[in-house]
């Protein structure tokens, strides 16, 4: 898992949002939890609780 703490980290990791909704979800969870985790194996973003939130292609 790769811990991402900001939108800048997200983009530096070579990731991109596919739509506005994903970007808003990301900002919500960053504000709520302070970070999100990216799993490069299944290409999903996870919350602090380990919940799958959205996929990244």
mmCIF file of C-alpha atoms in Angstrom:
data_model
loop_
_atom_site.group_PDB
_atom_site.id
_atom_site.type_symbol
_atom_site.label_atom_id
_atom_site.label_comp_id
_atom_site.label_asym_id
_atom_site.label_seq_id
_atom_site.Cartn_x
_atom_site.Cartn_y
_atom_site.Cartn_z
ATOM 1 C CA UNK A 1 0.000 0.000 0.000
ATOM 2 C CA UNK A 2 1.161 3.508 -0.803
ATOM 3 C CA UNK A 3 0.031 6.211 1.619
ATOM 4 C CA UNK A 4 -1.079 9.417 -0.085
ATOM 5 C CA UNK A 5 -1.639 12.548 1.975
ATOM 6 C CA UNK A 6 -2.406 15.199 -0.666
ATOM 7 C CA UNK A 7 -3.558 15.761 -4.221
ATOM 8 C CA UNK A 8 0.059 16.605 -5.102
ATOM 9 C CA UNK A 9 1.204 13.181 -3.809
ATOM 10 C CA UNK A 10 -1.578 11.557 -5.819
ATOM 11 C CA UNK A 11 -0.387 13.168 -9.066
ATOM 12 C CA UNK A 12 3.321 12.639 -8.251
ATOM 13 C CA UNK A 13 2.554 8.918 -7.967
ATOM 14 C CA UNK A 14 1.456 8.979 -11.603
ATOM 15 C CA UNK A 15 -2.221 8.621 -10.727
ATOM 16 C CA UNK A 16 -5.146 10.590 -12.145
ATOM 17 C CA UNK A 17 -8.798 11.028 -11.312
ATOM 18 C CA UNK A 18 -11.212 9.740 -13.948
ATOM 19 C CA UNK A 19 -13.941 12.187 -12.967
ATOM 20 C CA UNK A 20 -14.935 14.985 -10.612
ATOM 21 C CA UNK A 21 -16.705 12.587 -8.237
ATOM 22 C CA UNK A 22 -13.484 10.644 -7.543
ATOM 23 C CA UNK A 23 -11.618 13.872 -6.894
ATOM 24 C CA UNK A 24 -14.288 14.994 -4.415
ATOM 25 C CA UNK A 25 -14.227 11.595 -2.659
ATOM 26 C CA UNK A 26 -10.456 11.846 -2.392
ATOM 27 C CA UNK A 27 -10.636 15.327 -0.868
ATOM 28 C CA UNK A 28 -13.337 14.189 1.571
ATOM 29 C CA UNK A 29 -11.282 11.247 2.854
ATOM 30 C CA UNK A 30 -8.068 13.296 3.034
ATOM 31 C CA UNK A 31 -9.912 15.853 5.168
ATOM 32 C CA UNK A 32 -11.590 13.182 7.312
ATOM 33 C CA UNK A 33 -8.725 10.704 7.798
ATOM 34 C CA UNK A 34 -5.623 12.692 6.820
ATOM 35 C CA UNK A 35 -4.610 10.172 4.144
ATOM 36 C CA UNK A 36 -5.739 7.516 1.691
ATOM 37 C CA UNK A 37 -3.901 4.388 0.657
ATOM 38 C CA UNK A 38 -3.365 3.157 -2.883
ATOM 39 C CA UNK A 39 -2.923 -0.538 -3.592
ATOM 40 C CA UNK A 40 -1.036 -0.931 -6.895
ATOM 41 C CA UNK A 41 -1.938 -4.638 -7.074
ATOM 42 C CA UNK A 42 -5.696 -4.128 -7.387
ATOM 43 C CA UNK A 43 -5.516 -0.403 -8.347
ATOM 44 C CA UNK A 44 -7.980 0.773 -5.679
ATOM 45 C CA UNK A 45 -7.864 3.683 -3.248
ATOM 46 C CA UNK A 46 -8.667 2.701 0.339
ATOM 47 C CA UNK A 47 -9.881 4.683 3.349
ATOM 48 C CA UNK A 48 -8.241 4.623 6.767
ATOM 49 C CA UNK A 49 -10.696 1.858 7.723
ATOM 50 C CA UNK A 50 -9.532 -0.293 4.799
ATOM 51 C CA UNK A 51 -12.681 0.265 2.735
ATOM 52 C CA UNK A 52 -12.399 0.326 -1.056
ATOM 53 C CA UNK A 53 -13.419 3.788 -2.205
ATOM 54 C CA UNK A 54 -12.649 4.067 -5.937
ATOM 55 C CA UNK A 55 -10.493 2.408 -8.564
ATOM 56 C CA UNK A 56 -7.626 4.163 -10.312
ATOM 57 C CA UNK A 57 -6.676 3.259 -13.856
#
